mmCIF file of C-alpha atoms in Angstrom:
data_model
loop_
_atom_site.group_PDB
_atom_site.id
_atom_site.type_symbol
_atom_site.label_atom_id
_atom_site.label_comp_id
_atom_site.label_asym_id
_atom_site.label_seq_id
_atom_site.Cartn_x
_atom_site.Cartn_y
_atom_site.Cartn_z
ATOM 1 C CA UNK A 1 22.819 -7.443 -38.379
ATOM 2 C CA UNK A 2 19.234 -8.163 -37.392
ATOM 3 C CA UNK A 3 16.651 -8.760 -40.079
ATOM 4 C CA UNK A 4 13.967 -6.060 -40.101
ATOM 5 C CA UNK A 5 11.245 -8.646 -39.391
ATOM 6 C CA UNK A 6 13.164 -10.483 -36.667
ATOM 7 C CA UNK A 7 11.695 -10.002 -33.205
ATOM 8 C CA UNK A 8 14.222 -8.647 -30.714
ATOM 9 C CA UNK A 9 14.930 -10.838 -27.677
ATOM 10 C CA UNK A 10 17.727 -8.708 -26.230
ATOM 11 C CA UNK A 11 19.033 -5.155 -26.366
ATOM 12 C CA UNK A 12 22.512 -3.642 -26.383
ATOM 13 C CA UNK A 13 23.161 -0.746 -23.986
ATOM 14 C CA UNK A 14 25.599 1.571 -25.758
ATOM 15 C CA UNK A 15 26.571 3.512 -22.629
ATOM 16 C CA UNK A 16 28.044 7.007 -22.379
ATOM 17 C CA UNK A 17 31.109 6.804 -24.593
ATOM 18 C CA UNK A 18 33.322 4.493 -26.683
ATOM 19 C CA UNK A 19 36.529 6.325 -25.723
ATOM 20 C CA UNK A 20 38.487 3.918 -23.509
ATOM 21 C CA UNK A 21 40.186 6.567 -21.384
ATOM 22 C CA UNK A 22 36.850 8.176 -20.580
ATOM 23 C CA UNK A 23 35.303 4.774 -19.828
ATOM 24 C CA UNK A 24 37.956 4.150 -17.146
ATOM 25 C CA UNK A 25 37.404 7.629 -15.717
ATOM 26 C CA UNK A 26 33.625 7.123 -15.613
ATOM 27 C CA UNK A 27 34.071 3.677 -14.046
ATOM 28 C CA UNK A 28 36.122 5.057 -11.141
ATOM 29 C CA UNK A 29 33.839 8.097 -10.706
ATOM 30 C CA UNK A 30 30.571 6.152 -10.636
ATOM 31 C CA UNK A 31 32.054 3.368 -8.522
ATOM 32 C CA UNK A 32 32.992 5.954 -5.883
ATOM 33 C CA UNK A 33 29.511 7.499 -6.111
ATOM 34 C CA UNK A 34 27.885 4.073 -5.752
ATOM 35 C CA UNK A 35 29.997 3.120 -2.730
ATOM 36 C CA UNK A 36 29.258 6.506 -1.167
ATOM 37 C CA UNK A 37 25.546 5.897 -1.711
ATOM 38 C CA UNK A 38 25.660 2.406 -0.163
ATOM 39 C CA UNK A 39 27.750 3.421 2.850
ATOM 40 C CA UNK A 40 26.065 6.781 3.496
ATOM 41 C CA UNK A 41 22.479 5.616 3.096
ATOM 42 C CA UNK A 42 23.233 2.361 4.916
ATOM 43 C CA UNK A 43 24.597 4.373 7.862
ATOM 44 C CA UNK A 44 21.451 6.532 7.976
ATOM 45 C CA UNK A 45 19.145 3.478 7.921
ATOM 46 C CA UNK A 46 21.183 1.901 10.736
ATOM 47 C CA UNK A 47 21.061 5.103 12.803
ATOM 48 C CA UNK A 48 17.310 5.548 12.321
ATOM 49 C CA UNK A 49 16.738 1.972 13.521
ATOM 50 C CA UNK A 50 19.202 1.893 16.432
ATOM 51 C CA UNK A 51 19.245 5.453 17.837
ATOM 52 C CA UNK A 52 16.222 6.308 20.054
ATOM 53 C CA UNK A 53 16.685 10.052 19.460
ATOM 54 C CA UNK A 54 15.899 9.474 15.767
ATOM 55 C CA UNK A 55 12.648 7.593 16.425
ATOM 56 C CA UNK A 56 10.527 10.477 15.125
ATOM 57 C CA UNK A 57 8.364 10.890 11.989
ATOM 58 C CA UNK A 58 10.979 13.041 10.229
ATOM 59 C CA UNK A 59 13.681 10.397 10.580
ATOM 60 C CA UNK A 60 11.285 7.541 9.850
ATOM 61 C CA UNK A 61 10.719 9.105 6.426
ATOM 62 C CA UNK A 62 14.445 9.818 6.070
ATOM 63 C CA UNK A 63 15.111 6.112 6.681
ATOM 64 C CA UNK A 64 12.638 5.272 3.921
ATOM 65 C CA UNK A 65 14.373 7.754 1.617
ATOM 66 C CA UNK A 66 17.773 6.190 2.326
ATOM 67 C CA UNK A 67 16.409 2.685 1.622
ATOM 68 C CA UNK A 68 15.026 3.982 -1.663
ATOM 69 C CA UNK A 69 18.355 5.524 -2.636
ATOM 70 C CA UNK A 70 20.236 2.273 -1.979
ATOM 71 C CA UNK A 71 17.854 0.326 -4.217
ATOM 72 C CA UNK A 72 17.541 3.145 -6.768
ATOM 73 C CA UNK A 73 21.260 3.340 -7.512
ATOM 74 C CA UNK A 74 21.573 -0.479 -7.426
ATOM 75 C CA UNK A 75 18.993 -0.810 -10.219
ATOM 76 C CA UNK A 76 21.200 1.040 -12.739
ATOM 77 C CA UNK A 77 24.779 1.604 -11.544
ATOM 78 C CA UNK A 78 26.207 -1.987 -11.377
ATOM 79 C CA UNK A 79 25.150 -2.694 -14.981
ATOM 80 C CA UNK A 80 26.542 0.694 -15.996
ATOM 81 C CA UNK A 81 29.890 -0.053 -14.303
ATOM 82 C CA UNK A 82 30.111 -3.364 -16.187
ATOM 83 C CA UNK A 83 29.570 -1.426 -19.423
ATOM 84 C CA UNK A 84 32.418 0.982 -18.595
ATOM 85 C CA UNK A 85 34.745 -1.993 -18.050
ATOM 86 C CA UNK A 86 33.728 -4.313 -20.888
ATOM 87 C CA UNK A 87 32.023 -2.070 -23.455
ATOM 88 C CA UNK A 88 28.497 -2.407 -24.862
ATOM 89 C CA UNK A 89 26.323 -4.499 -22.547
ATOM 90 C CA UNK A 90 23.652 -6.957 -23.697
ATOM 91 C CA UNK A 91 20.455 -7.118 -21.630
ATOM 92 C CA UNK A 92 17.550 -9.486 -22.199
ATOM 93 C CA UNK A 93 14.079 -8.201 -22.977
ATOM 94 C CA UNK A 94 12.861 -9.422 -19.581
ATOM 95 C CA UNK A 95 15.875 -7.894 -17.838
ATOM 96 C CA UNK A 96 15.255 -4.598 -19.603
ATOM 97 C CA UNK A 97 11.605 -4.553 -18.514
ATOM 98 C CA UNK A 98 12.619 -5.396 -14.937
ATOM 99 C CA UNK A 99 15.159 -2.562 -14.883
ATOM 100 C CA UNK A 100 12.604 -0.130 -16.307
ATOM 101 C CA UNK A 101 10.016 -1.238 -13.741
ATOM 102 C CA UNK A 102 12.228 -0.882 -10.663
ATOM 103 C CA UNK A 103 13.757 2.374 -11.893
ATOM 104 C CA UNK A 104 10.313 4.006 -12.199
ATOM 105 C CA UNK A 105 8.935 2.241 -9.120
ATOM 106 C CA UNK A 106 11.689 3.651 -6.893
ATOM 107 C CA UNK A 107 11.854 7.025 -8.648
ATOM 108 C CA UNK A 108 8.091 7.598 -8.391
ATOM 109 C CA UNK A 109 8.105 6.485 -4.754
ATOM 110 C CA UNK A 110 10.864 8.983 -3.970
ATOM 111 C CA UNK A 111 8.904 11.828 -5.563
ATOM 112 C CA UNK A 112 5.819 11.037 -3.454
ATOM 113 C CA UNK A 113 7.918 10.457 -0.317
ATOM 114 C CA UNK A 114 9.534 13.889 -0.647
ATOM 115 C CA UNK A 115 6.024 15.421 -0.690
ATOM 116 C CA UNK A 116 5.206 13.420 2.453
ATOM 117 C CA UNK A 117 8.352 14.772 4.122
ATOM 118 C CA UNK A 118 7.328 18.323 3.157
ATOM 119 C CA UNK A 119 3.913 17.761 4.775
ATOM 120 C CA UNK A 120 5.678 16.481 7.908
ATOM 121 C CA UNK A 121 7.739 19.710 8.076
ATOM 122 C CA UNK A 122 4.583 21.793 7.552
ATOM 123 C CA UNK A 123 2.794 20.133 10.475
ATOM 124 C CA UNK A 124 5.897 20.318 12.714
ATOM 125 C CA UNK A 125 6.383 24.061 12.093
ATOM 126 C CA UNK A 126 2.831 25.359 11.651
ATOM 127 C CA UNK A 127 0.995 23.023 14.078
ATOM 128 C CA UNK A 128 3.608 21.990 16.665
ATOM 129 C CA UNK A 129 1.050 21.354 19.448
ATOM 130 C CA UNK A 130 -0.861 18.865 17.264
ATOM 131 C CA UNK A 131 2.239 17.347 15.650
ATOM 132 C CA UNK A 132 2.333 14.175 17.765
ATOM 133 C CA UNK A 133 -1.392 13.615 17.165
ATOM 134 C CA UNK A 134 -1.383 14.328 13.407
ATOM 135 C CA UNK A 135 1.871 12.477 12.636
ATOM 136 C CA UNK A 136 1.129 9.426 14.768
ATOM 137 C CA UNK A 137 3.065 6.181 14.114
ATOM 138 C CA UNK A 138 0.010 4.755 12.326
ATOM 139 C CA UNK A 139 -0.303 7.840 10.093
ATOM 140 C CA UNK A 140 3.419 7.754 9.264
ATOM 141 C CA UNK A 141 3.195 4.079 8.345
ATOM 142 C CA UNK A 142 0.139 4.694 6.143
ATOM 143 C CA UNK A 143 1.872 7.617 4.370
ATOM 144 C CA UNK A 144 4.969 5.501 3.736
ATOM 145 C CA UNK A 145 2.892 2.572 2.416
ATOM 146 C CA UNK A 146 0.930 4.977 0.189
ATOM 147 C CA UNK A 147 4.185 6.379 -1.228
ATOM 148 C CA UNK A 148 5.609 2.938 -2.054
ATOM 149 C CA UNK A 149 2.264 1.710 -3.435
ATOM 150 C CA UNK A 150 1.845 4.742 -5.712
ATOM 151 C CA UNK A 151 5.314 4.193 -7.142
ATOM 152 C CA UNK A 152 4.666 0.484 -7.687
ATOM 153 C CA UNK A 153 1.352 1.013 -9.499
ATOM 154 C CA UNK A 154 2.829 3.741 -11.707
ATOM 155 C CA UNK A 155 5.809 1.569 -12.664
ATOM 156 C CA UNK A 156 3.587 -1.447 -13.297
ATOM 157 C CA UNK A 157 1.532 0.585 -15.784
ATOM 158 C CA UNK A 158 4.691 1.420 -17.752
ATOM 159 C CA UNK A 159 6.008 -2.158 -17.560
ATOM 160 C CA UNK A 160 2.769 -3.691 -18.824
ATOM 161 C CA UNK A 161 2.343 -1.135 -21.619
ATOM 162 C CA UNK A 162 5.970 -1.513 -22.754
ATOM 163 C CA UNK A 163 5.740 -5.323 -22.703
ATOM 164 C CA UNK A 164 2.907 -5.111 -25.256
ATOM 165 C CA UNK A 165 5.085 -3.327 -27.836
ATOM 166 C CA UNK A 166 6.753 -5.108 -30.748
ATOM 167 C CA UNK A 167 10.477 -4.507 -31.282
ATOM 168 C CA UNK A 168 12.267 -5.207 -34.547
ATOM 169 C CA UNK A 169 15.111 -3.730 -36.574
ATOM 170 C CA UNK A 170 18.212 -2.687 -34.638
ATOM 171 C CA UNK A 171 18.418 -3.323 -30.895
ATOM 172 C CA UNK A 172 20.883 -0.629 -29.797
ATOM 173 C CA UNK A 173 19.731 1.504 -26.863
ATOM 174 C CA UNK A 174 21.507 4.866 -26.713
ATOM 175 C CA UNK A 175 21.478 4.946 -22.934
ATOM 176 C CA UNK A 176 23.255 3.471 -19.899
ATOM 177 C CA UNK A 177 20.098 1.669 -18.701
ATOM 178 C CA UNK A 178 16.631 0.737 -19.965
ATOM 179 C CA UNK A 179 14.330 3.741 -19.779
ATOM 180 C CA UNK A 180 11.012 4.420 -21.464
ATOM 181 C CA UNK A 181 11.946 6.965 -24.135
ATOM 182 C CA UNK A 182 14.908 4.988 -25.559
ATOM 183 C CA UNK A 183 12.716 1.871 -25.788
ATOM 184 C CA UNK A 184 9.902 3.747 -27.524
ATOM 185 C CA UNK A 185 12.425 4.766 -30.197
ATOM 186 C CA UNK A 186 12.960 1.072 -31.061
ATOM 187 C CA UNK A 187 9.306 -0.009 -31.147
ATOM 188 C CA UNK A 188 7.786 -1.142 -34.454
ATOM 189 C CA UNK A 189 4.197 -0.970 -33.200
ATOM 190 C CA UNK A 190 2.209 2.122 -32.251
ATOM 191 C CA UNK A 191 3.423 3.913 -29.124
ATOM 192 C CA UNK A 192 0.541 6.400 -28.861
ATOM 193 C CA UNK A 193 -0.858 4.880 -25.643
ATOM 194 C CA UNK A 194 2.637 4.763 -24.148
ATOM 195 C CA UNK A 195 3.090 8.441 -24.975
ATOM 196 C CA UNK A 196 -0.233 9.297 -23.320
ATOM 197 C CA UNK A 197 0.895 7.403 -20.226
ATOM 198 C CA UNK A 198 4.253 9.193 -20.290
ATOM 199 C CA UNK A 199 2.817 12.663 -20.871
ATOM 200 C CA UNK A 200 -0.224 12.429 -18.590
ATOM 201 C CA UNK A 201 0.312 9.902 -15.788
ATOM 202 C CA UNK A 202 4.077 10.290 -15.354
ATOM 203 C CA UNK A 203 3.738 14.076 -15.499
ATOM 204 C CA UNK A 204 1.052 13.864 -12.794
ATOM 205 C CA UNK A 205 3.347 11.692 -10.641
ATOM 206 C CA UNK A 206 6.086 14.315 -11.019
ATOM 207 C CA UNK A 207 4.057 17.534 -10.794
ATOM 208 C CA UNK A 208 1.504 16.360 -8.193
ATOM 209 C CA UNK A 209 4.021 15.836 -5.360
ATOM 210 C CA UNK A 210 6.001 18.871 -6.522
ATOM 211 C CA UNK A 211 2.877 21.032 -6.179
ATOM 212 C CA UNK A 212 2.287 19.678 -2.658
ATOM 213 C CA UNK A 213 5.898 20.461 -1.732
ATOM 214 C CA UNK A 214 5.570 24.038 -3.035
ATOM 215 C CA UNK A 215 2.270 24.529 -1.159
ATOM 216 C CA UNK A 216 3.765 23.156 2.079
ATOM 217 C CA UNK A 217 6.650 25.603 1.919
ATOM 218 C CA UNK A 218 4.373 28.506 0.993
ATOM 219 C CA UNK A 219 2.379 27.801 4.169
ATOM 220 C CA UNK A 220 5.635 27.552 6.156
ATOM 221 C CA UNK A 221 6.875 30.891 4.745
ATOM 222 C CA UNK A 222 3.508 32.525 5.451
ATOM 223 C CA UNK A 223 3.531 31.184 9.012
ATOM 224 C CA UNK A 224 7.114 32.330 9.623
ATOM 225 C CA UNK A 225 6.452 35.915 8.527
ATOM 226 C CA UNK A 226 2.984 36.297 10.059
ATOM 227 C CA UNK A 227 3.322 34.453 13.369
ATOM 228 C CA UNK A 228 7.021 34.795 14.273
ATOM 229 C CA UNK A 229 8.161 38.259 15.325
ATOM 230 C CA UNK A 230 11.943 37.968 15.753
ATOM 231 C CA UNK A 231 14.280 37.842 12.754
ATOM 232 C CA UNK A 232 16.164 34.881 14.210
ATOM 233 C CA UNK A 233 12.921 33.041 14.917
ATOM 234 C CA UNK A 234 11.788 33.497 11.309
ATOM 235 C CA UNK A 235 14.875 31.808 9.911
ATOM 236 C CA UNK A 236 14.862 28.907 12.380
ATOM 237 C CA UNK A 237 12.086 26.935 10.575
ATOM 238 C CA UNK A 238 14.025 27.145 7.306
ATOM 239 C CA UNK A 239 17.180 25.757 8.930
ATOM 240 C CA UNK A 240 15.275 22.548 9.737
ATOM 241 C CA UNK A 241 14.032 22.342 6.116
ATOM 242 C CA UNK A 242 17.291 23.179 4.323
ATOM 243 C CA UNK A 243 18.361 19.541 3.808
ATOM 244 C CA UNK A 244 14.946 18.532 2.472
ATOM 245 C CA UNK A 245 14.792 21.520 0.096
ATOM 246 C CA UNK A 246 18.278 20.732 -1.242
ATOM 247 C CA UNK A 247 17.301 17.116 -1.966
ATOM 248 C CA UNK A 248 14.051 18.232 -3.616
ATOM 249 C CA UNK A 249 16.048 20.522 -5.919
ATOM 250 C CA UNK A 250 18.576 17.787 -6.763
ATOM 251 C CA UNK A 251 15.812 15.355 -7.737
ATOM 252 C CA UNK A 252 13.195 17.601 -9.314
ATOM 253 C CA UNK A 253 15.325 19.860 -11.519
ATOM 254 C CA UNK A 254 16.605 16.967 -13.711
ATOM 255 C CA UNK A 255 13.348 14.979 -13.471
ATOM 256 C CA UNK A 256 11.231 17.957 -14.576
ATOM 257 C CA UNK A 257 13.673 18.446 -17.434
ATOM 258 C CA UNK A 258 13.347 14.812 -18.585
ATOM 259 C CA UNK A 259 9.725 13.825 -17.997
ATOM 260 C CA UNK A 260 7.432 16.833 -18.239
ATOM 261 C CA UNK A 261 5.713 17.517 -21.586
ATOM 262 C CA UNK A 262 5.945 18.191 -24.357
ATOM 263 C CA UNK A 263 7.681 14.854 -24.813
ATOM 264 C CA UNK A 264 8.197 13.340 -28.237
ATOM 265 C CA UNK A 265 9.481 10.044 -26.908
ATOM 266 C CA UNK A 266 12.943 10.737 -28.335
ATOM 267 C CA UNK A 267 16.011 10.276 -26.145
ATOM 268 C CA UNK A 268 19.054 12.494 -26.623
ATOM 269 C CA UNK A 269 22.589 12.398 -25.232
ATOM 270 C CA UNK A 270 21.571 15.240 -22.927
ATOM 271 C CA UNK A 271 18.705 13.110 -21.539
ATOM 272 C CA UNK A 272 21.237 10.384 -20.689
ATOM 273 C CA UNK A 273 23.466 12.846 -18.853
ATOM 274 C CA UNK A 274 20.530 14.357 -16.977
ATOM 275 C CA UNK A 275 19.190 10.935 -15.948
ATOM 276 C CA UNK A 276 22.598 10.074 -14.469
ATOM 277 C CA UNK A 277 22.152 13.008 -12.097
ATOM 278 C CA UNK A 278 19.126 11.582 -10.297
ATOM 279 C CA UNK A 279 19.945 7.876 -10.734
ATOM 280 C CA UNK A 280 23.584 7.910 -9.559
ATOM 281 C CA UNK A 281 24.698 11.319 -8.246
ATOM 282 C CA UNK A 282 21.704 12.352 -6.092
ATOM 283 C CA UNK A 283 21.549 9.057 -4.072
ATOM 284 C CA UNK A 284 25.219 9.581 -3.139
ATOM 285 C CA UNK A 285 24.710 13.236 -2.152
ATOM 286 C CA UNK A 286 21.559 12.766 -0.034
ATOM 287 C CA UNK A 287 23.249 11.226 3.048
ATOM 288 C CA UNK A 288 26.059 13.797 2.862
ATOM 289 C CA UNK A 289 23.525 16.642 2.793
ATOM 290 C CA UNK A 290 21.618 15.321 5.817
ATOM 291 C CA UNK A 291 24.805 14.514 7.750
ATOM 292 C CA UNK A 292 26.457 17.875 7.110
ATOM 293 C CA UNK A 293 23.383 20.037 7.748
ATOM 294 C CA UNK A 294 21.620 18.157 10.556
ATOM 295 C CA UNK A 295 22.937 18.281 14.126
ATOM 296 C CA UNK A 296 20.834 15.316 15.330
ATOM 297 C CA UNK A 297 22.126 13.067 12.543
ATOM 298 C CA UNK A 298 25.734 14.118 13.210
ATOM 299 C CA UNK A 299 25.286 13.447 16.925
ATOM 300 C CA UNK A 300 23.734 10.018 16.293
ATOM 301 C CA UNK A 301 26.525 9.159 13.843
ATOM 302 C CA UNK A 302 29.197 10.048 16.437
ATOM 303 C CA UNK A 303 27.454 7.892 19.049
ATOM 304 C CA UNK A 304 27.149 4.950 16.662
ATOM 305 C CA UNK A 305 30.791 5.214 15.555
ATOM 306 C CA UNK A 306 31.851 5.583 19.193
ATOM 307 C CA UNK A 307 30.160 2.272 20.078
ATOM 308 C CA UNK A 308 31.778 0.558 17.088
ATOM 309 C CA UNK A 309 35.273 1.875 17.806
ATOM 310 C CA UNK A 310 35.083 1.652 21.610
ATOM 311 C CA UNK A 311 32.618 -1.171 22.359
ATOM 312 C CA UNK A 312 33.546 -1.279 26.026
ATOM 313 C CA UNK A 313 33.054 2.462 26.599
ATOM 314 C CA UNK A 314 30.133 4.094 28.367
#
C-alpha cells in the first residue's frame, strides 16, 4: 500500500472486469475488432494510394481517416488486450501521459477531419462546377494538415496540464487506458485549470466540428429540395453521404456523451464502456461501412484483390 505522501511513479489499469471467463471473452472480441481495424483500414489506405480512380479529394480524406483509425486503436487496444490476458496492468507515469496524448491527438484530429469531409461533400453536391477549383490538391493538403495540427495542439495542452499535477495516495485507474477524467480523480493538487480545459477547449473541439457537419448537411438538404426536381434526384446526394453520416454518428454519439459539459471530472463504469465504443469498435466498423456502402471502394478492392490473386492477369 502506498503511503499518502509518496509520489506516484506508475499507475495500475484495472480494466473492465476481474471475472476470468469474461476477460477471455473480451480478449477474443477486442482482438478480432483490432485485427479487423488493421486489415480493413490498411486495405483502404493501400487502395487510396494505388488505385487511380480513388485519387480524388473524398478518398484522400478517407485515406487520412483510415490512417487515424489504425493509430487510434493501436494507442489503447494492445495494452487492453494484455490486461485481459494477465490481469491488472502497470503503466509508468510517462507511458500514461504518452497514451493520453496520442489518444486525444488522434481523437481530436478525427473530429476535425470528419468536418472537413462534410465540407468536401457540401462543395461536391452544391457547387459541382467549382468542385475541382475549390477542392484543389493544395487545399486538400492544407485542410488535412490543419486537422492533424489542431488535434496535436489540443492533445499537447492536456498532456502539459496533466504533467503538472501531483499524484499521491492510491494509483489504481478504473479504466482500460489512461484518460483525463480517471487521472483527475487521482490528483492531489488542484485540477481547476484542467477542468476548465476539459469543459471549454475539449468541448469546443467536439462541438465546433459537429456544428460544421450539421451546417454542411443542412445546406445539402436545402439544395436537394430547392434545386433538384425529381424524387430520385433528391435522394442521390444522400446516398453519397450515407457512409460519412454513419461514421459521424458512431463517433459523435459516445464522444458527446463523455466529453460535453457539465463534467465533474469523475469517471464511471459507463464512461469506460462508452469510450470503448469510439476507441476500439468504431475504427473496426469504419472500413466495413465504406466498403459495403460505396461502389467505387468495392470496385477498387476487387481490382486490388484480383491483382494479388492473379498477378499475371490483365
